[in-house]
PDB file of C-alpha atoms in Angstrom:
ATOM      1  CA  MET Y   1      -0.012   0.019  -0.008  1.00 39.00           C
ATOM      2  CA  ARG Y   2       1.916   3.090  -0.214  1.00 40.00           C
ATOM      3  CA  VAL Y   3       6.526   5.516  -1.754  1.00 32.00           C
ATOM      4  CA  ARG Y   4       9.754   5.367  -3.984  1.00 28.00           C
ATOM      5  CA  THR Y   5      13.597   6.086  -4.833  1.00 29.00           C
ATOM      6  CA  THR Y   6      16.809   4.385  -5.841  1.00 29.00           C
ATOM      7  CA  SER Y   7      18.352   1.626  -3.687  1.00 32.00           C
ATOM      8  CA  ALA Y   8      22.008   0.703  -4.082  1.00 31.00           C
ATOM      9  CA  VAL Y   9      23.201  -2.852  -3.515  1.00 31.00           C
ATOM     10  CA  ALA Y  10      26.879  -3.226  -2.604  1.00 33.00           C
ATOM     11  CA  GLY Y  11      28.855  -5.096  -5.215  1.00 32.00           C
ATOM     12  CA  VAL Y  12      26.055  -5.310  -7.682  1.00 29.00           C
ATOM     13  CA  SER Y  13      26.462  -3.569 -10.984  1.00 30.00           C
ATOM     14  CA  ALA Y  14      22.853  -3.905 -12.193  1.00 31.00           C
ATOM     15  CA  LEU Y  15      20.716  -1.947  -9.760  1.00 29.00           C
ATOM     16  CA  LEU Y  16      16.980  -2.122  -9.500  1.00 31.00           C
ATOM     17  CA  LEU Y  17      15.412   1.284  -9.879  1.00 31.00           C
ATOM     18  CA  LEU Y  18      12.861   2.023  -7.142  1.00 32.00           C
ATOM     19  CA  SER Y  19      11.093   4.789  -9.061  1.00 30.00           C
ATOM     20  CA  GLY Y  20       7.728   6.521  -8.870  1.00 31.00           C
ATOM     21  CA  CYS Y  21       6.364   4.122 -11.447  1.00 30.00           C
ATOM     22  CA  GLY Y  22       4.460   0.955 -10.620  1.00 33.00           C
ATOM     23  CA  ALA Y  23       6.574  -1.794  -9.167  1.00 35.00           C
ATOM     24  CA  ALA Y  24       7.404  -4.698 -11.437  1.00 36.00           C
ATOM     25  CA  ASP Y  25       6.582  -8.291 -10.550  1.00 38.00           C
ATOM     26  CA  MET Y  26       9.963  -9.739  -9.800  1.00 38.00           C
ATOM     27  CA  THR Y  27       8.796 -13.057  -8.393  1.00 39.00           C
ATOM     28  CA  ARG Y  28      10.891 -14.862 -10.984  1.00 40.00           C
ATOM     29  CA  GLN Y  29      14.122 -12.985 -10.227  1.00 44.00           C
ATOM     30  CA  ALA Y  30      16.555 -14.668  -7.934  1.00 45.00           C
ATOM     31  CA  SER Y  31      19.267 -12.829  -6.022  1.00 46.00           C
ATOM     32  CA  PRO Y  32      22.453 -12.219  -8.047  1.00 44.00           C
ATOM     33  CA  PHE Y  33      24.229 -13.576  -5.055  1.00 42.00           C
ATOM     34  CA  ALA Y  34      22.327 -16.849  -5.055  1.00 42.00           C
ATOM     35  CA  GLY Y  35      24.578 -19.813  -5.295  1.00 39.00           C
ATOM     36  CA  ALA Y  36      27.776 -17.849  -4.632  1.00 41.00           C
ATOM     37  CA  ARG Y  37      30.134 -20.253  -2.801  1.00 38.00           C
ATOM     38  CA  GLY Y  38      30.586 -19.463   0.838  1.00 43.00           C
ATOM     39  CA  ALA Y  39      28.708 -16.193   0.464  1.00 52.00           C
ATOM     40  CA  ARG Y  40      26.487 -15.036   3.348  1.00 88.00           C
ATOM     41  CA  THR Y  41      23.619 -13.444   1.470  1.00 95.00           C
ATOM     42  CA  VAL Y  42      20.148 -12.007   2.220  1.00 97.00           C
ATOM     43  CA  THR Y  43      17.556 -10.890  -0.268  1.00 98.00           C
ATOM     44  CA  LEU Y  44      15.013  -8.348   0.947  1.00 98.00           C
ATOM     45  CA  SER Y  45      11.707  -7.415  -0.693  1.00 97.00           C
ATOM     46  CA  VAL Y  46      11.353  -3.669  -1.033  1.00 94.00           C
ATOM     47  CA  GLN Y  47       7.765  -2.313  -1.232  1.00 87.00           C
ATOM     48  CA  SER Y  48       7.330   0.809  -3.290  1.00 81.00           C
ATOM     49  CA  TRP Y  49       6.656   3.402  -0.577  1.00 88.00           C
ATOM     50  CA  VAL Y  50       9.383   5.357   1.170  1.00 90.00           C
ATOM     51  CA  GLY Y  51       8.594   4.065   4.643  1.00 92.00           C
ATOM     52  CA  ALA Y  52       9.217   0.528   3.498  1.00 93.00           C
ATOM     53  CA  GLN Y  53      12.395   1.641   1.695  1.00 95.00           C
ATOM     54  CA  SER Y  54      13.544   3.132   4.974  1.00 97.00           C
ATOM     55  CA  ASN Y  55      13.125  -0.177   6.796  1.00 98.00           C
ATOM     56  CA  VAL Y  56      15.100  -2.030   4.102  1.00 98.00           C
ATOM     57  CA  ALA Y  57      17.798   0.626   3.907  1.00 98.00           C
ATOM     58  CA  VAL Y  58      18.624   0.465   7.613  1.00 98.00           C
ATOM     59  CA  ALA Y  59      18.382  -3.320   7.727  1.00 98.00           C
ATOM     60  CA  GLN Y  60      20.617  -3.631   4.643  1.00 98.00           C
ATOM     61  CA  TYR Y  61      23.156  -1.184   6.072  1.00 98.00           C
ATOM     62  CA  LEU Y  62      23.440  -3.044   9.399  1.00 98.00           C
ATOM     63  CA  LEU Y  63      23.539  -6.480   7.733  1.00 98.00           C
ATOM     64  CA  GLU Y  64      26.358  -5.346   5.502  1.00 98.00           C
ATOM     65  CA  HIS Y  65      28.429  -3.200   7.874  1.00 97.00           C
ATOM     66  CA  GLU Y  66      27.852  -4.958  11.264  1.00 97.00           C
ATOM     67  CA  LEU Y  67      27.124  -8.632  10.302  1.00 97.00           C
ATOM     68  CA  ASP Y  68      29.184  -8.928   7.106  1.00 96.00           C
ATOM     69  CA  TYR Y  69      26.385 -10.140   4.872  1.00 97.00           C
ATOM     70  CA  ARG Y  70      25.885  -9.249   1.209  1.00 97.00           C
ATOM     71  CA  VAL Y  71      22.338  -7.940   0.599  1.00 97.00           C
ATOM     72  CA  ASP Y  72      20.217  -7.917  -2.494  1.00 97.00           C
ATOM     73  CA  THR Y  73      16.957  -5.986  -2.759  1.00 96.00           C
ATOM     74  CA  VAL Y  74      14.092  -6.731  -5.137  1.00 95.00           C
ATOM     75  CA  GLN Y  75      11.014  -4.467  -5.644  1.00 91.00           C
ATOM     76  CA  VAL Y  76       7.832  -6.444  -5.730  1.00 88.00           C
ATOM     77  CA  ASP Y  77       4.201  -5.377  -5.497  1.00 86.00           C
ATOM     78  CA  GLU Y  78       2.408  -6.243  -2.281  1.00 88.00           C
ATOM     79  CA  VAL Y  79       0.634  -9.506  -3.196  1.00 90.00           C
ATOM     80  CA  PRO Y  80       3.339 -10.895  -5.474  1.00 93.00           C
ATOM     81  CA  ALA Y  81       5.816 -10.278  -2.712  1.00 95.00           C
ATOM     82  CA  TRP Y  82       4.124 -13.025  -0.696  1.00 97.00           C
ATOM     83  CA  ASP Y  83       4.521 -15.463  -3.687  1.00 96.00           C
ATOM     84  CA  ALA Y  84       8.187 -14.514  -3.959  1.00 96.00           C
ATOM     85  CA  LEU Y  85       8.705 -14.977  -0.213  1.00 97.00           C
ATOM     86  CA  SER Y  86       7.025 -18.390  -0.294  1.00 97.00           C
ATOM     87  CA  GLN Y  87       9.184 -19.496  -3.226  1.00 97.00           C
ATOM     88  CA  GLY Y  88      12.380 -18.342  -1.497  1.00 96.00           C
ATOM     89  CA  ARG Y  89      12.994 -15.687  -4.144  1.00 96.00           C
ATOM     90  CA  VAL Y  90      13.304 -13.249  -1.292  1.00 97.00           C
ATOM     91  CA  ASP Y  91      14.049 -13.905   2.337  1.00 98.00           C
ATOM     92  CA  ALA Y  92      11.994 -11.285   4.113  1.00 98.00           C
ATOM     93  CA  ILE Y  93       9.218  -8.677   3.854  1.00 98.00           C
ATOM     94  CA  LEU Y  94       9.762  -6.025   6.478  1.00 98.00           C
ATOM     95  CA  GLU Y  95       6.460  -4.121   6.246  1.00 95.00           C
ATOM     96  CA  ASP Y  96       3.170  -5.809   5.576  1.00 94.00           C
ATOM     97  CA  TRP Y  97      -0.098  -3.943   5.982  1.00 91.00           C
ATOM     98  CA  GLY Y  98      -2.285  -6.957   6.293  1.00 88.00           C
ATOM     99  CA  HIS Y  99      -3.026  -9.678   3.708  1.00 90.00           C
ATOM    100  CA  PRO Y 100      -5.231 -12.224   5.476  1.00 89.00           C
ATOM    101  CA  GLU Y 101      -5.738 -14.412   2.390  1.00 91.00           C
ATOM    102  CA  GLN Y 102      -1.945 -14.727   1.794  1.00 96.00           C
ATOM    103  CA  GLU Y 103      -1.320 -15.247   5.464  1.00 96.00           C
ATOM    104  CA  LYS Y 104      -3.752 -18.124   5.660  1.00 96.00           C
ATOM    105  CA  ARG Y 105      -2.393 -19.756   2.483  1.00 97.00           C
ATOM    106  CA  TYR Y 106       1.283 -19.466   3.193  1.00 98.00           C
ATOM    107  CA  VAL Y 107       1.644 -19.214   6.981  1.00 98.00           C
ATOM    108  CA  GLU Y 108      -1.225 -21.376   8.242  1.00 97.00           C
ATOM    109  CA  ASP Y 109      -1.825 -23.875   5.381  1.00 97.00           C
ATOM    110  CA  LYS Y 110       1.483 -24.322   3.532  1.00 97.00           C
ATOM    111  CA  GLY Y 111       3.910 -23.290   6.216  1.00 98.00           C
ATOM    112  CA  THR Y 112       6.245 -21.788   3.694  1.00 98.00           C
ATOM    113  CA  ILE Y 113       6.256 -18.338   5.368  1.00 98.00           C
ATOM    114  CA  ALA Y 114       6.940 -17.617   9.067  1.00 98.00           C
ATOM    115  CA  PRO Y 115       5.892 -14.520  11.049  1.00 98.00           C
ATOM    116  CA  GLY Y 116       8.828 -12.236  11.777  1.00 98.00           C
ATOM    117  CA  GLY Y 117       7.294 -10.189  14.551  1.00 97.00           C
ATOM    118  CA  ASP Y 118       5.913  -6.618  14.693  1.00 97.00           C
ATOM    119  CA  LEU Y 119       7.792  -3.775  12.990  1.00 98.00           C
ATOM    120  CA  GLY Y 120       6.867  -1.478  15.887  1.00 97.00           C
ATOM    121  CA  VAL Y 121       4.929   0.890  13.616  1.00 95.00           C
ATOM    122  CA  THR Y 122       1.128   1.092  13.382  1.00 94.00           C
ATOM    123  CA  GLY Y 123      -0.237   1.874   9.974  1.00 93.00           C
ATOM    124  CA  HIS Y 124      -3.509   3.638   9.146  1.00 93.00           C
ATOM    125  CA  ILE Y 125      -5.117   4.490   5.826  1.00 95.00           C
ATOM    126  CA  GLY Y 126      -7.719   7.130   5.523  1.00 97.00           C
ATOM    127  CA  TRP Y 127      -9.169  10.002   3.497  1.00 98.00           C
ATOM    128  CA  TYR Y 128      -7.609  13.353   4.122  1.00 98.00           C
ATOM    129  CA  VAL Y 129      -8.100  17.058   3.183  1.00 98.00           C
ATOM    130  CA  PRO Y 130      -5.471  19.716   3.626  1.00 98.00           C
ATOM    131  CA  THR Y 131      -5.675  21.289   7.097  1.00 98.00           C
ATOM    132  CA  TYR Y 132      -6.048  24.814   5.632  1.00 98.00           C
ATOM    133  CA  PHE Y 133      -9.275  23.697   3.915  1.00 98.00           C
ATOM    134  CA  ALA Y 134     -10.516  21.879   7.027  1.00 98.00           C
ATOM    135  CA  LYS Y 135     -10.069  25.068   9.104  1.00 98.00           C
ATOM    136  CA  GLU Y 136     -12.131  27.059   6.624  1.00 98.00           C
ATOM    137  CA  HIS Y 137     -14.773  24.379   6.362  1.00 98.00           C
ATOM    138  CA  PRO Y 138     -14.737  22.188   9.511  1.00 98.00           C
ATOM    139  CA  ASP Y 139     -17.775  20.181   8.448  1.00 98.00           C
ATOM    140  CA  VAL Y 140     -15.823  18.683   5.482  1.00 98.00           C
ATOM    141  CA  THR Y 141     -14.173  16.326   7.990  1.00 98.00           C
ATOM    142  CA  ASP Y 142     -17.425  14.327   8.223  1.00 98.00           C
ATOM    143  CA  TRP Y 143     -18.010  12.096   5.219  1.00 98.00           C
ATOM    144  CA  LYS Y 144     -21.697  12.928   5.250  1.00 98.00           C
ATOM    145  CA  ASN Y 145     -20.840  16.458   4.171  1.00 98.00           C
ATOM    146  CA  LEU Y 146     -18.442  15.582   1.313  1.00 98.00           C
ATOM    147  CA  ASP Y 147     -20.981  15.913  -1.408  1.00 98.00           C
ATOM    148  CA  LYS Y 148     -21.490  19.510  -0.349  1.00 98.00           C
ATOM    149  CA  TYR Y 149     -17.923  20.176  -1.533  1.00 98.00           C
ATOM    150  CA  ALA Y 150     -17.877  17.892  -4.579  1.00 98.00           C
ATOM    151  CA  ASP Y 151     -17.968  20.855  -6.995  1.00 97.00           C
ATOM    152  CA  ARG Y 152     -14.962  22.451  -5.179  1.00 97.00           C
ATOM    153  CA  LEU Y 153     -12.997  19.163  -5.463  1.00 98.00           C
ATOM    154  CA  ARG Y 154     -13.831  18.519  -9.130  1.00 97.00           C
ATOM    155  CA  THR Y 155     -10.906  18.213 -11.621  1.00 96.00           C
ATOM    156  CA  PRO Y 156     -10.729  17.514 -15.386  1.00 95.00           C
ATOM    157  CA  GLU Y 157      -9.837  13.892 -14.570  1.00 96.00           C
ATOM    158  CA  SER Y 158     -12.872  13.379 -12.321  1.00 97.00           C
ATOM    159  CA  GLY Y 159     -15.437  14.613 -14.837  1.00 92.00           C
ATOM    160  CA  GLY Y 160     -18.454  16.173 -13.271  1.00 94.00           C
ATOM    161  CA  LYS Y 161     -17.810  14.546  -9.861  1.00 98.00           C
ATOM    162  CA  GLY Y 162     -15.465  15.450  -6.999  1.00 98.00           C
ATOM    163  CA  GLN Y 163     -11.948  13.869  -7.194  1.00 98.00           C
ATOM    164  CA  LEU Y 164     -10.733  11.342  -4.586  1.00 98.00           C
ATOM    165  CA  LEU Y 165      -6.983  11.124  -5.398  1.00 98.00           C
ATOM    166  CA  ASP Y 166      -5.373   7.752  -4.996  1.00 97.00           C
ATOM    167  CA  GLY Y 167      -1.789   6.695  -5.656  1.00 92.00           C
ATOM    168  CA  SER Y 168      -0.821   3.486  -7.340  1.00 88.00           C
ATOM    169  CA  PRO Y 169      -3.500   1.060  -8.564  1.00 87.00           C
ATOM    170  CA  SER Y 170      -1.314  -1.713  -7.063  1.00 80.00           C
ATOM    171  CA  TYR Y 171      -2.005  -0.520  -3.483  1.00 81.00           C
ATOM    172  CA  VAL Y 172      -4.688  -2.182  -1.451  1.00 76.00           C
ATOM    173  CA  THR Y 173      -7.650   0.186  -1.333  1.00 90.00           C
ATOM    174  CA  ASN Y 174     -11.358   0.109  -0.618  1.00 95.00           C
ATOM    175  CA  ASP Y 175     -12.021   3.529  -2.104  1.00 97.00           C
ATOM    176  CA  LYS Y 176     -14.105   2.626  -5.124  1.00 97.00           C
ATOM    177  CA  ALA Y 177     -16.378   0.494  -2.957  1.00 97.00           C
ATOM    178  CA  LEU Y 178     -16.565   3.211  -0.367  1.00 98.00           C
ATOM    179  CA  VAL Y 179     -17.545   5.855  -2.869  1.00 98.00           C
ATOM    180  CA  ASP Y 180     -20.260   3.514  -4.277  1.00 98.00           C
ATOM    181  CA  ASN Y 181     -21.587   2.196  -0.984  1.00 98.00           C
ATOM    182  CA  LEU Y 182     -21.621   5.593   0.667  1.00 98.00           C
ATOM    183  CA  HIS Y 183     -23.359   7.000  -2.408  1.00 98.00           C
ATOM    184  CA  LEU Y 184     -20.861   9.825  -2.791  1.00 98.00           C
ATOM    185  CA  ASN Y 185     -20.618  12.090  -5.866  1.00 98.00           C
ATOM    186  CA  TYR Y 186     -16.942  11.367  -6.270  1.00 98.00           C
ATOM    187  CA  GLN Y 187     -14.613   9.650  -8.725  1.00 98.00           C
ATOM    188  CA  VAL Y 188     -11.469   7.815  -7.697  1.00 98.00           C
ATOM    189  CA  VAL Y 189      -8.511   9.086  -9.793  1.00 98.00           C
ATOM    190  CA  PHE Y 190      -5.225   7.252  -9.604  1.00 97.00           C
ATOM    191  CA  ALA Y 191      -2.097   9.427  -9.852  1.00 96.00           C
ATOM    192  CA  GLY Y 192      -0.154   6.263 -10.901  1.00 93.00           C
ATOM    193  CA  SER Y 193       2.347   6.105  -8.010  1.00 89.00           C
ATOM    194  CA  GLU Y 194       2.994   7.534  -4.622  1.00 87.00           C
ATOM    195  CA  ALA Y 195       5.542   9.904  -6.012  1.00 88.00           C
ATOM    196  CA  ALA Y 196       3.044  11.265  -8.587  1.00 94.00           C
ATOM    197  CA  GLN Y 197       0.468  11.551  -5.825  1.00 95.00           C
ATOM    198  CA  ILE Y 198       2.847  13.517  -3.592  1.00 93.00           C
ATOM    199  CA  THR Y 199       3.730  15.848  -6.472  1.00 94.00           C
ATOM    200  CA  GLN Y 200       0.020  16.609  -7.059  1.00 96.00           C
ATOM    201  CA  MET Y 201      -0.663  17.114  -3.300  1.00 97.00           C
ATOM    202  CA  LYS Y 202       2.304  19.469  -2.997  1.00 96.00           C
ATOM    203  CA  GLN Y 203       1.153  21.428  -6.051  1.00 97.00           C
ATOM    204  CA  PHE Y 204      -2.391  21.760  -4.643  1.00 97.00           C
ATOM    205  CA  ALA Y 205      -0.936  22.865  -1.324  1.00 97.00           C
ATOM    206  CA  LYS Y 206       1.332  25.467  -2.923  1.00 97.00           C
ATOM    207  CA  GLU Y 207      -1.705  26.997  -4.668  1.00 97.00           C
ATOM    208  CA  LYS Y 208      -3.876  26.596  -1.524  1.00 97.00           C
ATOM    209  CA  LYS Y 209      -6.359  24.531  -3.483  1.00 97.00           C
ATOM    210  CA  PRO Y 210      -8.740  22.121  -1.757  1.00 98.00           C
ATOM    211  CA  PHE Y 211      -8.319  18.343  -2.416  1.00 98.00           C
ATOM    212  CA  LEU Y 212      -9.462  14.979  -1.027  1.00 98.00           C
ATOM    213  CA  THR Y 213      -6.975  12.193  -1.034  1.00 98.00           C
ATOM    214  CA  TYR Y 214      -6.355   8.619   0.048  1.00 97.00           C
ATOM    215  CA  TRP Y 215      -3.356   8.797   2.371  1.00 96.00           C
ATOM    216  CA  TYR Y 216      -1.748   6.848   5.174  1.00 92.00           C
ATOM    217  CA  SER Y 217       0.514   7.065   8.166  1.00 90.00           C
ATOM    218  CA  PRO Y 218       3.336   6.812   8.924  1.00 89.00           C
ATOM    219  CA  GLN Y 219       4.283   9.121   6.130  1.00 89.00           C
ATOM    220  CA  TRP Y 220       6.852  11.940   6.004  1.00 89.00           C
ATOM    221  CA  LEU Y 221       4.638  14.232   3.899  1.00 91.00           C
ATOM    222  CA  PHE Y 222       2.512  15.119   6.969  1.00 92.00           C
ATOM    223  CA  GLU Y 223       5.607  17.204   8.077  1.00 87.00           C
ATOM    224  CA  LYS Y 224       5.392  19.234   4.910  1.00 91.00           C
ATOM    225  CA  VAL Y 225       1.713  19.350   4.008  1.00 95.00           C
ATOM    226  CA  PRO Y 226      -0.519  19.235   7.155  1.00 96.00           C
ATOM    227  CA  LEU Y 227      -3.538  17.017   6.519  1.00 97.00           C
ATOM    228  CA  THR Y 228      -6.767  16.464   8.447  1.00 98.00           C
ATOM    229  CA  GLU Y 229      -8.542  13.081   8.302  1.00 98.00           C
ATOM    230  CA  VAL Y 230     -12.123  12.804   7.163  1.00 98.00           C
ATOM    231  CA  LYS Y 231     -14.198  10.688   9.507  1.00 98.00           C
ATOM    232  CA  LEU Y 232     -15.709   7.714   7.685  1.00 98.00           C
ATOM    233  CA  PRO Y 233     -18.181   5.302   9.247  1.00 98.00           C
ATOM    234  CA  ALA Y 234     -16.413   3.674  12.214  1.00 97.00           C
ATOM    235  CA  TYR Y 235     -14.387   0.512  11.570  1.00 97.00           C
ATOM    236  CA  LYS Y 236     -15.748  -2.575  13.198  1.00 95.00           C
ATOM    237  CA  GLU Y 237     -14.197  -6.058  13.033  1.00 93.00           C
ATOM    238  CA  GLY Y 238     -15.296  -7.727   9.835  1.00 93.00           C
ATOM    239  CA  CYS Y 239     -16.886  -4.647   8.246  1.00 96.00           C
ATOM    240  CA  ASP Y 240     -14.331  -4.975   5.409  1.00 92.00           C
ATOM    241  CA  ALA Y 241     -14.628  -8.719   4.937  1.00 90.00           C
ATOM    242  CA  ASP Y 242     -16.477  -8.333   1.645  1.00 93.00           C
ATOM    243  CA  ALA Y 243     -14.431  -5.970  -0.571  1.00 90.00           C
ATOM    244  CA  ALA Y 244     -17.451  -5.107  -2.695  1.00 94.00           C
ATOM    245  CA  LYS Y 245     -19.605  -4.108   0.264  1.00 96.00           C
ATOM    246  CA  VAL Y 246     -17.145  -2.096   2.334  1.00 97.00           C
ATOM    247  CA  ALA Y 247     -18.775   0.935   3.881  1.00 98.00           C
ATOM    248  CA  CYS Y 248     -16.501   1.608   6.853  1.00 97.00           C
ATOM    249  CA  ALA Y 249     -13.164   3.293   7.701  1.00 97.00           C
ATOM    250  CA  TYR Y 250      -9.883   1.552   7.309  1.00 95.00           C
ATOM    251  CA  PRO Y 251      -8.506  -0.099  10.491  1.00 94.00           C
ATOM    252  CA  HIS Y 252      -5.341   0.818  12.455  1.00 94.00           C
ATOM    253  CA  THR Y 253      -2.925  -1.989  11.575  1.00 91.00           C
ATOM    254  CA  PRO Y 254       0.194  -2.992  13.520  1.00 95.00           C
ATOM    255  CA  LEU Y 255       2.678  -3.525  10.668  1.00 96.00           C
ATOM    256  CA  LYS Y 256       4.361  -6.914  10.613  1.00 97.00           C
ATOM    257  CA  LYS Y 257       7.388  -8.654   9.169  1.00 98.00           C
ATOM    258  CA  TYR Y 258       7.448 -12.033   7.477  1.00 98.00           C
ATOM    259  CA  LEU Y 259      10.309 -14.383   6.674  1.00 98.00           C
ATOM    260  CA  ASN Y 260      10.634 -17.280   4.258  1.00 98.00           C
ATOM    261  CA  ALA Y 261      10.122 -20.314   6.613  1.00 98.00           C
ATOM    262  CA  GLU Y 262      13.413 -22.055   5.663  1.00 97.00           C
ATOM    263  CA  PHE Y 263      15.332 -18.791   6.069  1.00 98.00           C
ATOM    264  CA  ALA Y 264      13.645 -18.235   9.473  1.00 97.00           C
ATOM    265  CA  LYS Y 265      15.105 -21.570  10.600  1.00 97.00           C
ATOM    266  CA  SER Y 266      18.481 -21.596   8.904  1.00 96.00           C
ATOM    267  CA  GLY Y 267      19.230 -17.914   8.263  1.00 96.00           C
ATOM    268  CA  GLY Y 268      21.579 -17.623  11.189  1.00 96.00           C
ATOM    269  CA  ARG Y 269      22.399 -14.129  12.551  1.00 97.00           C
ATOM    270  CA  ALA Y 270      20.645 -12.449   9.640  1.00 98.00           C
ATOM    271  CA  ALA Y 271      17.321 -14.089  10.414  1.00 98.00           C
ATOM    272  CA  ALA Y 272      17.762 -13.395  14.147  1.00 98.00           C
ATOM    273  CA  PHE Y 273      18.529  -9.756  13.390  1.00 98.00           C
ATOM    274  CA  LEU Y 274      15.488  -9.270  11.153  1.00 98.00           C
ATOM    275  CA  LYS Y 275      13.204 -10.782  13.803  1.00 98.00           C
ATOM    276  CA  LYS Y 276      14.563  -8.312  16.379  1.00 98.00           C
ATOM    277  CA  PHE Y 277      14.373  -5.339  14.027  1.00 98.00           C
ATOM    278  CA  ARG Y 278      11.796  -3.042  15.583  1.00 98.00           C
ATOM    279  CA  TRP Y 279      11.608   0.711  15.619  1.00 98.00           C
ATOM    280  CA  THR Y 280       9.176   3.596  15.946  1.00 96.00           C
ATOM    281  CA  THR Y 281       7.161   5.697  13.543  1.00 94.00           C
ATOM    282  CA  GLU Y 282       9.485   8.564  14.409  1.00 94.00           C
ATOM    283  CA  ASP Y 283      12.516   6.492  13.467  1.00 97.00           C
ATOM    284  CA  GLN Y 284      11.035   5.520  10.129  1.00 96.00           C
ATOM    285  CA  ASN Y 285       9.953   9.048   9.312  1.00 93.00           C
ATOM    286  CA  GLU Y 286      13.398  10.367  10.104  1.00 96.00           C
ATOM    287  CA  VAL Y 287      14.889   8.120   7.446  1.00 96.00           C
ATOM    288  CA  SER Y 288      12.018   8.699   5.018  1.00 94.00           C
ATOM    289  CA  LEU Y 289      12.404  12.486   5.204  1.00 93.00           C
ATOM    290  CA  MET Y 290      16.098  12.217   4.363  1.00 96.00           C
ATOM    291  CA  ILE Y 291      15.357  10.044   1.362  1.00 94.00           C
ATOM    292  CA  ALA Y 292      12.252  11.799  -0.027  1.00 88.00           C
ATOM    293  CA  ASP Y 293      12.796  15.418   0.997  1.00 87.00           C
ATOM    294  CA  ASP Y 294      16.604  15.821   1.501  1.00 92.00           C
ATOM    295  CA  ARG Y 295      17.226  13.648  -1.619  1.00 92.00           C
ATOM    296  CA  LEU Y 296      19.758  11.359   0.039  1.00 96.00           C
ATOM    297  CA  THR Y 297      20.108   7.817  -1.276  1.00 96.00           C
ATOM    298  CA  PRO Y 298      18.565   5.177   0.956  1.00 96.00           C
ATOM    299  CA  GLN Y 299      22.005   4.021   2.037  1.00 96.00           C
ATOM    300  CA  GLU Y 300      23.164   7.607   2.845  1.00 98.00           C
ATOM    301  CA  ALA Y 301      20.041   8.084   4.934  1.00 98.00           C
ATOM    302  CA  ALA Y 302      20.509   4.765   6.717  1.00 98.00           C
ATOM    303  CA  LYS Y 303      24.093   5.601   7.540  1.00 98.00           C
ATOM    304  CA  LYS Y 304      23.089   8.916   9.095  1.00 98.00           C
ATOM    305  CA  TRP Y 305      20.333   7.237  11.118  1.00 98.00           C
ATOM    306  CA  VAL Y 306      22.622   4.444  12.315  1.00 98.00           C
ATOM    307  CA  GLU Y 307      25.236   6.938  13.445  1.00 98.00           C
ATOM    308  CA  ARG Y 308      22.596   8.826  15.502  1.00 98.00           C
ATOM    309  CA  HIS Y 309      20.765   5.918  17.057  1.00 98.00           C
ATOM    310  CA  ARG Y 310      23.363   3.373  18.197  1.00 97.00           C
ATOM    311  CA  SER Y 311      21.399   2.548  21.387  1.00 97.00           C
ATOM    312  CA  THR Y 312      18.350   1.650  19.349  1.00 98.00           C
ATOM    313  CA  TRP Y 313      19.938  -0.830  16.895  1.00 98.00           C
ATOM    314  CA  ARG Y 314      22.603  -2.425  19.079  1.00 97.00           C
ATOM    315  CA  PRO Y 315      20.046  -4.797  20.771  1.00 97.00           C
ATOM    316  CA  TRP Y 316      18.993  -6.022  17.282  1.00 98.00           C
ATOM    317  CA  LEU Y 317      22.452  -7.521  16.846  1.00 97.00           C
ATOM    318  CA  ALA Y 318      22.546  -9.322  20.202  1.00 89.00           C
ATOM    319  CA  SER Y 319      22.897 -13.079  19.902  1.00 74.00           C
TER     320      SER Y 319
END
């Protein structure tokens, strides 16, 4: 579900570009280190949003510089990443926002994927308007009043309806069902990627234009463009069980890690380290801001964070 940049892999000449475009399905790609004699290698799945890139960047940096592993990264969309993990094409996913069907298939039934513990970050998806617009029109923060502002939120892409801006079509979203089931005069418009969505949101904010957008936390952009959440019908357990009938808010989701089951058992210090990897929303956003706003490479941002937070990551390395 959610951000994007370039990730460097030490010793690899062909790098995967983590761009603002839709992520490729790399389930058939094995690590270039696979089969290297005596090599201690780890392959990490990189989701396409910056927060997930931040997790991988710090994990990769510590694996390479503290544990002497060689690390490969592969960008995979959310659902195909589970297939790649089950097949052993990648060793770990460090940020999963909840995929109950895949969890049942691969963790409970097949046993090819093992839980890797909590990331330490709670994720939440919602609909947001810029805070400057919410201050002018406080009632817009209740979904029941959204149609009142549909004309103000209309764009050429949304036709005669208000625009609900989404990011990548590959992200898990209930938005089309929500618009239909809440009978709202809105059209979901996909920017194409998180990067494109951010560009649009920043442009709207620069011009002080109103907009309604699918967004999520943790996310560094809240520091640059203050947003206020629109209250959707309250989430209740099971209200999103039928994707076509969803008419409730998104849940708050403790983000989790998953490991290939064989790697979890025989991955040595690398597997133990990844299971212990746990940080805060503030930690993740610190790295994400350096990548997305300061334009550092993921590895440069990871190095800076590691230098500043030794007391946080040292316990992850303990045997």
